[in-house]
JSON list of C-alpha atoms in Angstrom, two decimals:
[
{"chain": "A", "resi": 463, "resn": "MET", "atom": "CA", "xyz": [-18.73, 9.04, 31.37]},
{"chain": "A", "resi": 464, "resn": "ARG", "atom": "CA", "xyz": [-20.21, 11.58, 33.79]},
{"chain": "A", "resi": 465, "resn": "SER", "atom": "CA", "xyz": [-23.25, 13.24, 32.90]},
{"chain": "A", "resi": 466, "resn": "VAL", "atom": "CA", "xyz": [-24.02, 16.70, 32.05]},
{"chain": "A", "resi": 467, "resn": "ALA", "atom": "CA", "xyz": [-26.70, 18.83, 33.64]},
{"chain": "A", "resi": 468, "resn": "GLY", "atom": "CA", "xyz": [-27.29, 22.36, 32.42]},
{"chain": "A", "resi": 469, "resn": "PRO", "atom": "CA", "xyz": [-24.58, 24.49, 30.51]},
{"chain": "A", "resi": 470, "resn": "LEU", "atom": "CA", "xyz": [-20.84, 23.79, 31.08]},
{"chain": "A", "resi": 471, "resn": "THR", "atom": "CA", "xyz": [-18.44, 26.22, 31.94]},
{"chain": "A", "resi": 472, "resn": "THR", "atom": "CA", "xyz": [-15.22, 26.80, 29.79]},
{"chain": "A", "resi": 473, "resn": "GLY", "atom": "CA", "xyz": [-13.48, 24.72, 31.89]},
{"chain": "A", "resi": 474, "resn": "ALA", "atom": "CA", "xyz": [-15.84, 21.97, 32.69]},
{"chain": "A", "resi": 475, "resn": "MET", "atom": "CA", "xyz": [-16.48, 21.79, 28.80]},
{"chain": "A", "resi": 476, "resn": "ALA", "atom": "CA", "xyz": [-12.81, 21.21, 28.20]},
{"chain": "A", "resi": 477, "resn": "ASP", "atom": "CA", "xyz": [-12.49, 18.68, 30.91]},
{"chain": "A", "resi": 478, "resn": "PHE", "atom": "CA", "xyz": [-15.88, 17.07, 29.29]},
{"chain": "A", "resi": 479, "resn": "ILE", "atom": "CA", "xyz": [-14.20, 16.89, 25.83]},
{"chain": "A", "resi": 480, "resn": "ARG", "atom": "CA", "xyz": [-10.86, 15.56, 27.33]},
{"chain": "A", "resi": 481, "resn": "GLU", "atom": "CA", "xyz": [-12.66, 12.72, 28.90]},
{"chain": "A", "resi": 482, "resn": "ALA", "atom": "CA", "xyz": [-14.88, 12.06, 25.97]},
{"chain": "A", "resi": 483, "resn": "SER", "atom": "CA", "xyz": [-11.83, 11.79, 23.91]},
{"chain": "A", "resi": 484, "resn": "VAL", "atom": "CA", "xyz": [-10.12, 9.13, 25.74]},
{"chain": "A", "resi": 485, "resn": "ARG", "atom": "CA", "xyz": [-13.27, 7.16, 26.25]},
{"chain": "A", "resi": 486, "resn": "LEU", "atom": "CA", "xyz": [-14.42, 7.36, 22.54]},
{"chain": "A", "resi": 487, "resn": "GLY", "atom": "CA", "xyz": [-10.95, 7.32, 21.00]},
{"chain": "A", "resi": 488, "resn": "ILE", "atom": "CA", "xyz": [-11.84, 10.41, 18.96]},
{"chain": "A", "resi": 489, "resn": "SER", "atom": "CA", "xyz": [-9.48, 13.44, 18.68]},
{"chain": "A", "resi": 490, "resn": "ARG", "atom": "CA", "xyz": [-10.54, 16.39, 20.87]},
{"chain": "A", "resi": 491, "resn": "ASN", "atom": "CA", "xyz": [-10.03, 18.81, 17.54]},
{"chain": "A", "resi": 492, "resn": "ARG", "atom": "CA", "xyz": [-12.87, 16.78, 16.26]},
{"chain": "A", "resi": 493, "resn": "LEU", "atom": "CA", "xyz": [-15.09, 16.73, 19.19]},
{"chain": "A", "resi": 494, "resn": "GLU", "atom": "CA", "xyz": [-14.71, 20.50, 19.97]},
{"chain": "A", "resi": 495, "resn": "THR", "atom": "CA", "xyz": [-15.62, 20.97, 16.23]},
{"chain": "A", "resi": 496, "resn": "ALA", "atom": "CA", "xyz": [-18.70, 18.67, 17.18]},
{"chain": "A", "resi": 497, "resn": "VAL", "atom": "CA", "xyz": [-19.92, 20.79, 19.96]},
{"chain": "A", "resi": 498, "resn": "ARG", "atom": "CA", "xyz": [-19.33, 24.13, 18.10]},
{"chain": "A", "resi": 499, "resn": "ALA", "atom": "CA", "xyz": [-21.55, 22.79, 15.23]},
{"chain": "A", "resi": 500, "resn": "SER", "atom": "CA", "xyz": [-24.41, 21.73, 17.69]},
{"chain": "A", "resi": 501, "resn": "GLN", "atom": "CA", "xyz": [-24.12, 25.22, 19.36]},
{"chain": "A", "resi": 502, "resn": "ASP", "atom": "CA", "xyz": [-23.81, 27.80, 16.57]},
{"chain": "A", "resi": 503, "resn": "LEU", "atom": "CA", "xyz": [-25.34, 26.01, 13.38]},
{"chain": "A", "resi": 504, "resn": "SER", "atom": "CA", "xyz": [-28.65, 26.57, 12.20]},
{"chain": "A", "resi": 505, "resn": "GLU", "atom": "CA", "xyz": [-30.88, 23.55, 11.59]},
{"chain": "A", "resi": 506, "resn": "GLU", "atom": "CA", "xyz": [-30.28, 24.00, 7.62]},
{"chain": "A", "resi": 507, "resn": "GLU", "atom": "CA", "xyz": [-26.54, 23.77, 8.16]},
{"chain": "A", "resi": 508, "resn": "LEU", "atom": "CA", "xyz": [-26.77, 20.79, 10.44]},
{"chain": "A", "resi": 509, "resn": "GLU", "atom": "CA", "xyz": [-28.69, 19.30, 7.85]},
{"chain": "A", "resi": 510, "resn": "VAL", "atom": "CA", "xyz": [-25.56, 19.47, 5.47]},
{"chain": "A", "resi": 511, "resn": "ILE", "atom": "CA", "xyz": [-23.79, 17.32, 7.93]},
{"chain": "A", "resi": 512, "resn": "ALA", "atom": "CA", "xyz": [-26.34, 14.97, 8.45]},
{"chain": "A", "resi": 513, "resn": "VAL", "atom": "CA", "xyz": [-26.30, 14.39, 4.55]},
{"chain": "A", "resi": 514, "resn": "LEU", "atom": "CA", "xyz": [-22.66, 13.78, 4.51]},
{"chain": "A", "resi": 515, "resn": "LEU", "atom": "CA", "xyz": [-22.82, 11.26, 7.34]},
{"chain": "A", "resi": 516, "resn": "ASP", "atom": "CA", "xyz": [-25.96, 9.55, 5.39]},
{"chain": "A", "resi": 517, "resn": "LEU", "atom": "CA", "xyz": [-23.47, 9.39, 2.31]},
{"chain": "A", "resi": 518, "resn": "VAL", "atom": "CA", "xyz": [-21.02, 7.60, 4.93]},
{"chain": "A", "resi": 519, "resn": "ARG", "atom": "CA", "xyz": [-23.44, 5.23, 6.17]},
{"chain": "A", "resi": 520, "resn": "ALA", "atom": "CA", "xyz": [-24.55, 4.19, 2.57]},
{"chain": "A", "resi": 521, "resn": "GLY", "atom": "CA", "xyz": [-20.91, 3.30, 1.95]},
{"chain": "A", "resi": 522, "resn": "THR", "atom": "CA", "xyz": [-20.54, 6.20, -0.74]},
{"chain": "A", "resi": 523, "resn": "PRO", "atom": "CA", "xyz": [-16.98, 5.86, -1.76]},
{"chain": "A", "resi": 524, "resn": "LEU", "atom": "CA", "xyz": [-14.34, 8.49, -0.34]},
{"chain": "A", "resi": 525, "resn": "PRO", "atom": "CA", "xyz": [-13.34, 10.23, -3.49]},
{"chain": "A", "resi": 526, "resn": "GLU", "atom": "CA", "xyz": [-16.78, 11.14, -4.12]},
{"chain": "A", "resi": 527, "resn": "ARG", "atom": "CA", "xyz": [-17.62, 12.36, -0.80]},
{"chain": "A", "resi": 528, "resn": "LEU", "atom": "CA", "xyz": [-14.54, 14.53, -1.21]},
{"chain": "A", "resi": 529, "resn": "ALA", "atom": "CA", "xyz": [-15.42, 15.73, -4.54]},
{"chain": "A", "resi": 530, "resn": "LEU", "atom": "CA", "xyz": [-18.74, 17.09, -2.68]},
{"chain": "A", "resi": 531, "resn": "SER", "atom": "CA", "xyz": [-16.77, 18.43, 0.04]},
{"chain": "A", "resi": 532, "resn": "ARG", "atom": "CA", "xyz": [-14.36, 20.32, -1.92]},
{"chain": "A", "resi": 533, "resn": "GLY", "atom": "CA", "xyz": [-17.43, 21.92, -3.76]},
{"chain": "A", "resi": 534, "resn": "ILE", "atom": "CA", "xyz": [-19.11, 22.95, -0.46]},
{"chain": "A", "resi": 535, "resn": "LEU", "atom": "CA", "xyz": [-15.75, 24.27, 0.69]},
{"chain": "A", "resi": 536, "resn": "SER", "atom": "CA", "xyz": [-15.27, 26.26, -2.46]},
{"chain": "A", "resi": 537, "resn": "ALA", "atom": "CA", "xyz": [-18.80, 27.70, -2.16]},
{"chain": "A", "resi": 538, "resn": "ILE", "atom": "CA", "xyz": [-17.88, 28.93, 1.58]},
{"chain": "A", "resi": 539, "resn": "GLU", "atom": "CA", "xyz": [-14.62, 30.51, 0.26]},
{"chain": "A", "resi": 540, "resn": "THR", "atom": "CA", "xyz": [-16.72, 32.46, -2.45]},
{"chain": "A", "resi": 541, "resn": "VAL", "atom": "CA", "xyz": [-18.92, 33.95, 0.29]},
{"chain": "A", "resi": 542, "resn": "ARG", "atom": "CA", "xyz": [-15.65, 34.71, 2.67]},
{"chain": "A", "resi": 543, "resn": "ASP", "atom": "CA", "xyz": [-14.53, 36.59, -0.66]},
{"chain": "A", "resi": 544, "resn": "ALA", "atom": "CA", "xyz": [-17.70, 38.55, -1.00]},
{"chain": "A", "resi": 545, "resn": "ALA", "atom": "CA", "xyz": [-17.70, 39.19, 2.71]},
{"chain": "A", "resi": 546, "resn": "ARG", "atom": "CA", "xyz": [-14.34, 40.78, 2.19]},
{"chain": "A", "resi": 547, "resn": "ASP", "atom": "CA", "xyz": [-15.32, 42.79, -0.87]},
{"chain": "A", "resi": 548, "resn": "PRO", "atom": "CA", "xyz": [-18.71, 44.47, -0.52]},
{"chain": "A", "resi": 549, "resn": "LEU", "atom": "CA", "xyz": [-19.05, 44.68, -4.36]},
{"chain": "A", "resi": 550, "resn": "ALA", "atom": "CA", "xyz": [-18.16, 41.32, -5.19]},
{"chain": "A", "resi": 551, "resn": "ASP", "atom": "CA", "xyz": [-21.04, 39.17, -6.70]},
{"chain": "A", "resi": 552, "resn": "VAL", "atom": "CA", "xyz": [-21.91, 35.82, -5.00]},
{"chain": "A", "resi": 553, "resn": "ASP", "atom": "CA", "xyz": [-22.43, 33.03, -7.46]},
{"chain": "A", "resi": 554, "resn": "ASP", "atom": "CA", "xyz": [-25.81, 31.35, -7.07]},
{"chain": "A", "resi": 555, "resn": "PRO", "atom": "CA", "xyz": [-25.86, 27.98, -5.70]},
{"chain": "A", "resi": 556, "resn": "MET", "atom": "CA", "xyz": [-25.76, 25.06, -7.80]},
{"chain": "A", "resi": 557, "resn": "ASP", "atom": "CA", "xyz": [-29.00, 23.82, -9.35]},
{"chain": "A", "resi": 558, "resn": "ALA", "atom": "CA", "xyz": [-30.01, 20.11, -9.14]},
{"chain": "A", "resi": 559, "resn": "GLU", "atom": "CA", "xyz": [-28.80, 19.69, -12.80]},
{"chain": "A", "resi": 560, "resn": "GLU", "atom": "CA", "xyz": [-25.07, 21.30, -11.99]},
{"chain": "A", "resi": 561, "resn": "ALA", "atom": "CA", "xyz": [-25.08, 19.04, -8.65]},
{"chain": "A", "resi": 562, "resn": "ALA", "atom": "CA", "xyz": [-25.97, 15.95, -10.70]},
{"chain": "A", "resi": 563, "resn": "ARG", "atom": "CA", "xyz": [-23.01, 16.86, -13.28]},
{"chain": "A", "resi": 564, "resn": "GLU", "atom": "CA", "xyz": [-20.40, 17.57, -10.51]},
{"chain": "A", "resi": 565, "resn": "LEU", "atom": "CA", "xyz": [-21.40, 14.31, -8.91]},
{"chain": "A", "resi": 566, "resn": "SER", "atom": "CA", "xyz": [-21.07, 12.28, -12.09]},
{"chain": "A", "resi": 567, "resn": "LEU", "atom": "CA", "xyz": [-17.65, 13.81, -12.81]},
{"chain": "A", "resi": 568, "resn": "ALA", "atom": "CA", "xyz": [-16.59, 12.84, -9.15]},
{"chain": "A", "resi": 569, "resn": "GLU", "atom": "CA", "xyz": [-17.83, 9.42, -10.03]},
{"chain": "A", "resi": 570, "resn": "LYS", "atom": "CA", "xyz": [-15.91, 9.21, -13.34]},
{"chain": "A", "resi": 571, "resn": "GLU", "atom": "CA", "xyz": [-12.88, 10.44, -11.88]},
{"chain": "A", "resi": 572, "resn": "ALA", "atom": "CA", "xyz": [-13.07, 7.77, -8.95]},
{"chain": "A", "resi": 573, "resn": "GLN", "atom": "CA", "xyz": [-13.51, 4.95, -11.47]},
{"chain": "A", "resi": 574, "resn": "ASP", "atom": "CA", "xyz": [-10.61, 6.27, -13.47]},
{"chain": "A", "resi": 575, "resn": "SER", "atom": "CA", "xyz": [-8.28, 6.23, -10.56]},
{"chain": "A", "resi": 576, "resn": "ARG", "atom": "CA", "xyz": [-9.61, 2.69, -9.56]},
{"chain": "A", "resi": 577, "resn": "GLU", "atom": "CA", "xyz": [-9.07, 1.44, -13.05]},
{"chain": "A", "resi": 578, "resn": "GLU", "atom": "CA", "xyz": [-5.57, 2.89, -13.02]},
{"chain": "A", "resi": 579, "resn": "ILE", "atom": "CA", "xyz": [-4.33, 1.07, -9.86]},
{"chain": "A", "resi": 580, "resn": "LEU", "atom": "CA", "xyz": [-6.10, -2.27, -11.13]},
{"chain": "A", "resi": 581, "resn": "ARG", "atom": "CA", "xyz": [-3.77, -2.14, -14.09]},
{"chain": "A", "resi": 582, "resn": "ASP", "atom": "CA", "xyz": [-0.76, -2.39, -11.90]},
{"chain": "A", "resi": 583, "resn": "SER", "atom": "CA", "xyz": [-2.25, -4.89, -9.55]},
{"chain": "A", "resi": 584, "resn": "ILE", "atom": "CA", "xyz": [-1.84, -8.81, -9.17]},
{"chain": "A", "resi": 585, "resn": "SER", "atom": "CA", "xyz": [-3.64, -11.71, -8.06]},
{"chain": "A", "resi": 586, "resn": "SER", "atom": "CA", "xyz": [-3.37, -13.28, -4.68]},
{"chain": "A", "resi": 587, "resn": "ALA", "atom": "CA", "xyz": [-1.42, -16.25, -6.39]},
{"chain": "A", "resi": 588, "resn": "GLU", "atom": "CA", "xyz": [1.00, -13.93, -8.00]},
{"chain": "A", "resi": 589, "resn": "ALA", "atom": "CA", "xyz": [1.42, -11.86, -4.70]},
{"chain": "A", "resi": 590, "resn": "ALA", "atom": "CA", "xyz": [2.10, -15.23, -3.05]},
{"chain": "A", "resi": 591, "resn": "ARG", "atom": "CA", "xyz": [4.82, -16.10, -5.54]},
{"chain": "A", "resi": 592, "resn": "LEU", "atom": "CA", "xyz": [6.46, -12.63, -5.14]},
{"chain": "A", "resi": 593, "resn": "THR", "atom": "CA", "xyz": [6.60, -12.69, -1.53]},
{"chain": "A", "resi": 594, "resn": "GLY", "atom": "CA", "xyz": [7.32, -16.42, -1.00]},
{"chain": "A", "resi": 595, "resn": "ARG", "atom": "CA", "xyz": [4.23, -16.76, 1.03]},
{"chain": "A", "resi": 596, "resn": "SER", "atom": "CA", "xyz": [1.06, -18.94, 0.68]},
{"chain": "A", "resi": 597, "resn": "ARG", "atom": "CA", "xyz": [-1.97, -17.55, -0.88]},
{"chain": "A", "resi": 598, "resn": "GLN", "atom": "CA", "xyz": [-3.76, -18.36, 2.47]},
{"chain": "A", "resi": 599, "resn": "VAL", "atom": "CA", "xyz": [-1.38, -16.18, 4.28]},
{"chain": "A", "resi": 600, "resn": "ILE", "atom": "CA", "xyz": [-1.88, -13.12, 1.52]},
{"chain": "A", "resi": 601, "resn": "GLU", "atom": "CA", "xyz": [-5.85, -13.77, 1.76]},
{"chain": "A", "resi": 602, "resn": "ARG", "atom": "CA", "xyz": [-5.40, -13.41, 5.66]},
{"chain": "A", "resi": 603, "resn": "LEU", "atom": "CA", "xyz": [-3.25, -10.15, 5.56]},
{"chain": "A", "resi": 604, "resn": "ARG", "atom": "CA", "xyz": [-5.94, -8.59, 3.05]},
{"chain": "A", "resi": 605, "resn": "ARG", "atom": "CA", "xyz": [-8.82, -9.56, 5.62]},
{"chain": "A", "resi": 606, "resn": "GLU", "atom": "CA", "xyz": [-6.67, -8.25, 8.42]},
{"chain": "A", "resi": 607, "resn": "SER", "atom": "CA", "xyz": [-6.26, -4.77, 6.39]},
{"chain": "A", "resi": 608, "resn": "ARG", "atom": "CA", "xyz": [-2.37, -5.43, 6.49]},
{"chain": "A", "resi": 609, "resn": "LEU", "atom": "CA", "xyz": [-2.37, -5.43, 2.59]},
{"chain": "A", "resi": 610, "resn": "LEU", "atom": "CA", "xyz": [-4.29, -3.26, 0.25]},
{"chain": "A", "resi": 611, "resn": "ALA", "atom": "CA", "xyz": [-6.55, -5.36, -2.38]},
{"chain": "A", "resi": 612, "resn": "LEU", "atom": "CA", "xyz": [-9.39, -4.20, -4.64]},
{"chain": "A", "resi": 613, "resn": "ARG", "atom": "CA", "xyz": [-12.15, -6.22, -5.76]},
{"chain": "A", "resi": 614, "resn": "SER", "atom": "CA", "xyz": [-12.13, -6.95, -9.65]},
{"chain": "A", "resi": 615, "resn": "GLY", "atom": "CA", "xyz": [-15.02, -9.18, -10.66]},
{"chain": "A", "resi": 616, "resn": "ARG", "atom": "CA", "xyz": [-14.74, -12.41, -8.40]},
{"chain": "A", "resi": 617, "resn": "GLN", "atom": "CA", "xyz": [-10.96, -11.80, -7.78]},
{"chain": "A", "resi": 618, "resn": "TRP", "atom": "CA", "xyz": [-9.04, -9.58, -5.29]},
{"chain": "A", "resi": 619, "resn": "LYS", "atom": "CA", "xyz": [-6.33, -7.70, -6.92]},
{"chain": "A", "resi": 620, "resn": "TYR", "atom": "CA", "xyz": [-3.29, -6.43, -4.97]},
{"chain": "A", "resi": 621, "resn": "PRO", "atom": "CA", "xyz": [-1.33, -3.35, -6.00]},
{"chain": "A", "resi": 622, "resn": "LYS", "atom": "CA", "xyz": [1.98, -4.56, -6.88]},
{"chain": "A", "resi": 623, "resn": "TRP", "atom": "CA", "xyz": [3.92, -1.64, -5.42]},
{"chain": "A", "resi": 624, "resn": "GLN", "atom": "CA", "xyz": [3.20, -2.60, -2.02]},
{"chain": "A", "resi": 625, "resn": "PHE", "atom": "CA", "xyz": [5.41, -5.83, -2.09]},
{"chain": "A", "resi": 626, "resn": "ASP", "atom": "CA", "xyz": [9.16, -5.85, -1.91]},
{"chain": "A", "resi": 627, "resn": "PRO", "atom": "CA", "xyz": [10.87, -9.32, -1.94]},
{"chain": "A", "resi": 628, "resn": "ASP", "atom": "CA", "xyz": [13.85, -7.91, -0.22]},
{"chain": "A", "resi": 629, "resn": "ALA", "atom": "CA", "xyz": [11.72, -6.87, 2.89]},
{"chain": "A", "resi": 630, "resn": "GLN", "atom": "CA", "xyz": [10.66, -9.13, 5.66]},
{"chain": "A", "resi": 631, "resn": "GLY", "atom": "CA", "xyz": [7.60, -10.99, 4.63]},
{"chain": "A", "resi": 632, "resn": "GLY", "atom": "CA", "xyz": [7.87, -9.61, 1.13]},
{"chain": "A", "resi": 633, "resn": "VAL", "atom": "CA", "xyz": [5.79, -6.14, 2.10]},
{"chain": "A", "resi": 634, "resn": "LEU", "atom": "CA", "xyz": [6.80, -2.73, 2.36]},
{"chain": "A", "resi": 635, "resn": "PRO", "atom": "CA", "xyz": [7.98, -1.93, 5.93]},
{"chain": "A", "resi": 636, "resn": "GLY", "atom": "CA", "xyz": [5.36, 0.26, 7.69]},
{"chain": "A", "resi": 637, "resn": "LEU", "atom": "CA", "xyz": [2.99, -0.44, 5.29]},
{"chain": "A", "resi": 638, "resn": "ALA", "atom": "CA", "xyz": [0.27, -2.06, 7.57]},
{"chain": "A", "resi": 639, "resn": "GLU", "atom": "CA", "xyz": [0.83, 0.66, 10.41]},
{"chain": "A", "resi": 640, "resn": "ALA", "atom": "CA", "xyz": [-0.05, 3.09, 7.85]},
{"chain": "A", "resi": 641, "resn": "ILE", "atom": "CA", "xyz": [-3.08, 1.59, 6.53]},
{"chain": "A", "resi": 642, "resn": "ASP", "atom": "CA", "xyz": [-4.36, 0.90, 9.91]},
{"chain": "A", "resi": 643, "resn": "HIS", "atom": "CA", "xyz": [-3.84, 4.90, 10.73]},
{"chain": "A", "resi": 644, "resn": "LEU", "atom": "CA", "xyz": [-5.69, 6.05, 7.51]},
{"chain": "A", "resi": 645, "resn": "GLY", "atom": "CA", "xyz": [-8.74, 4.25, 7.91]},
{"chain": "A", "resi": 646, "resn": "LEU", "atom": "CA", "xyz": [-9.44, 4.60, 4.36]},
{"chain": "A", "resi": 647, "resn": "SER", "atom": "CA", "xyz": [-11.11, 2.57, 1.77]},
{"chain": "A", "resi": 648, "resn": "PRO", "atom": "CA", "xyz": [-8.42, 0.50, -0.46]},
{"chain": "A", "resi": 649, "resn": "SER", "atom": "CA", "xyz": [-8.66, 2.68, -3.44]},
{"chain": "A", "resi": 650, "resn": "ALA", "atom": "CA", "xyz": [-8.52, 5.86, -1.49]},
{"chain": "A", "resi": 651, "resn": "ALA", "atom": "CA", "xyz": [-5.64, 4.37, 0.55]},
{"chain": "A", "resi": 652, "resn": "ALA", "atom": "CA", "xyz": [-3.76, 3.24, -2.62]},
{"chain": "A", "resi": 653, "resn": "LEU", "atom": "CA", "xyz": [-4.17, 6.93, -4.26]},
{"chain": "A", "resi": 654, "resn": "TRP", "atom": "CA", "xyz": [-2.68, 8.29, -0.87]},
{"chain": "A", "resi": 655, "resn": "PHE", "atom": "CA", "xyz": [0.32, 6.03, -1.11]},
{"chain": "A", "resi": 656, "resn": "LEU", "atom": "CA", "xyz": [1.08, 7.31, -4.48]},
{"chain": "A", "resi": 657, "resn": "GLU", "atom": "CA", "xyz": [0.25, 11.17, -4.19]},
{"chain": "A", "resi": 658, "resn": "PRO", "atom": "CA", "xyz": [3.29, 13.30, -3.68]},
{"chain": "A", "resi": 659, "resn": "SER", "atom": "CA", "xyz": [3.23, 14.98, -0.31]},
{"chain": "A", "resi": 660, "resn": "ALA", "atom": "CA", "xyz": [4.79, 18.27, 0.71]},
{"chain": "A", "resi": 661, "resn": "ARG", "atom": "CA", "xyz": [5.21, 17.01, 3.90]},
{"chain": "A", "resi": 662, "resn": "LEU", "atom": "CA", "xyz": [7.63, 14.25, 2.56]},
{"chain": "A", "resi": 663, "resn": "GLY", "atom": "CA", "xyz": [9.70, 16.67, 0.43]},
{"chain": "A", "resi": 664, "resn": "GLY", "atom": "CA", "xyz": [7.27, 16.34, -2.46]},
{"chain": "A", "resi": 665, "resn": "GLU", "atom": "CA", "xyz": [8.08, 12.53, -2.84]},
{"chain": "A", "resi": 666, "resn": "ALA", "atom": "CA", "xyz": [4.96, 10.06, -2.47]},
{"chain": "A", "resi": 667, "resn": "PRO", "atom": "CA", "xyz": [4.65, 8.01, 0.80]},
{"chain": "A", "resi": 668, "resn": "VAL", "atom": "CA", "xyz": [5.47, 4.86, -1.09]},
{"chain": "A", "resi": 669, "resn": "GLU", "atom": "CA", "xyz": [8.99, 6.03, -2.16]},
{"chain": "A", "resi": 670, "resn": "HIS", "atom": "CA", "xyz": [10.00, 6.48, 1.61]},
{"chain": "A", "resi": 671, "resn": "LEU", "atom": "CA", "xyz": [8.67, 2.73, 2.20]},
{"chain": "A", "resi": 672, "resn": "ARG", "atom": "CA", "xyz": [10.74, 1.48, -0.59]},
{"chain": "A", "resi": 673, "resn": "ARG", "atom": "CA", "xyz": [13.81, 3.12, 0.84]},
{"chain": "A", "resi": 674, "resn": "HIS", "atom": "CA", "xyz": [12.81, 1.35, 4.19]},
{"chain": "A", "resi": 675, "resn": "ARG", "atom": "CA", "xyz": [12.00, 4.79, 6.10]},
{"chain": "A", "resi": 676, "resn": "PRO", "atom": "CA", "xyz": [8.49, 3.92, 7.20]},
{"chain": "A", "resi": 677, "resn": "GLU", "atom": "CA", "xyz": [8.52, 6.59, 10.14]},
{"chain": "A", "resi": 678, "resn": "PRO", "atom": "CA", "xyz": [7.47, 9.59, 8.38]},
{"chain": "A", "resi": 679, "resn": "VAL", "atom": "CA", "xyz": [5.04, 7.74, 6.48]},
{"chain": "A", "resi": 680, "resn": "ILE", "atom": "CA", "xyz": [3.42, 6.41, 9.74]},
{"chain": "A", "resi": 681, "resn": "GLN", "atom": "CA", "xyz": [3.45, 9.85, 11.23]},
{"chain": "A", "resi": 682, "resn": "LEU", "atom": "CA", "xyz": [1.85, 11.65, 8.11]},
{"chain": "A", "resi": 683, "resn": "ALA", "atom": "CA", "xyz": [-0.90, 8.65, 8.13]},
{"chain": "A", "resi": 684, "resn": "TRP", "atom": "CA", "xyz": [-1.64, 9.43, 11.67]},
{"chain": "A", "resi": 685, "resn": "GLU", "atom": "CA", "xyz": [-1.95, 13.18, 11.25]},
{"chain": "A", "resi": 686, "resn": "GLN", "atom": "CA", "xyz": [-4.21, 12.57, 8.23]},
{"chain": "A", "resi": 687, "resn": "SER", "atom": "CA", "xyz": [-6.77, 10.33, 10.67]},
{"chain": "A", "resi": 688, "resn": "LEU", "atom": "CA", "xyz": [-7.16, 13.32, 12.70]},
{"chain": "A", "resi": 689, "resn": "MET", "atom": "CA", "xyz": [-8.35, 15.45, 9.97]},
{"chain": "A", "resi": 690, "resn": "PRO", "atom": "CA", "xyz": [-11.92, 16.04, 9.96]}
]
């Protein structure tokens, strides 16, 4: 990538972002947002972004990170509302106790969702029987992130909905491609497939896969991967 000396013009910045997007495999929207953040945000505001990145590196589950992000966005929206209405009162930011309570609720919500997924999951041996494949093949597909599996004790459990004995290989068509685009944890990806989407006419992605219509789901997963 070419070196950059001094401030870039608007055209040069656009060229730089375009080249960086190709070389790094990161969408232009994300890169443009990162550049704007580095230029316009204060050190305190950048510290919020740094904390979120630290949570990612520490392996904090996505549902918990999303709950925190929603809290931040809600606070921002409150500030925007106050700016539109000079007489509106702005709520005080959460204190440490409130923040801890919100995090605890997010953790419980994530755990409840995980347990719900596990209740309708099967072992690798059961998945092998269901698909007509060997257990070794099932395990390989899990390692390659072509099947979703959640750790339960010393076992891997596979959400049963992703299997279809009538499909080629016994797995819903388009599943692997959608998983690859999403780039989410197995539990977060499982929730994504089961959550109704307005983009799919109010249906969950899994319903389209069951009808052997994977293209809209793969497209939606790709769009999801571009979201900041």
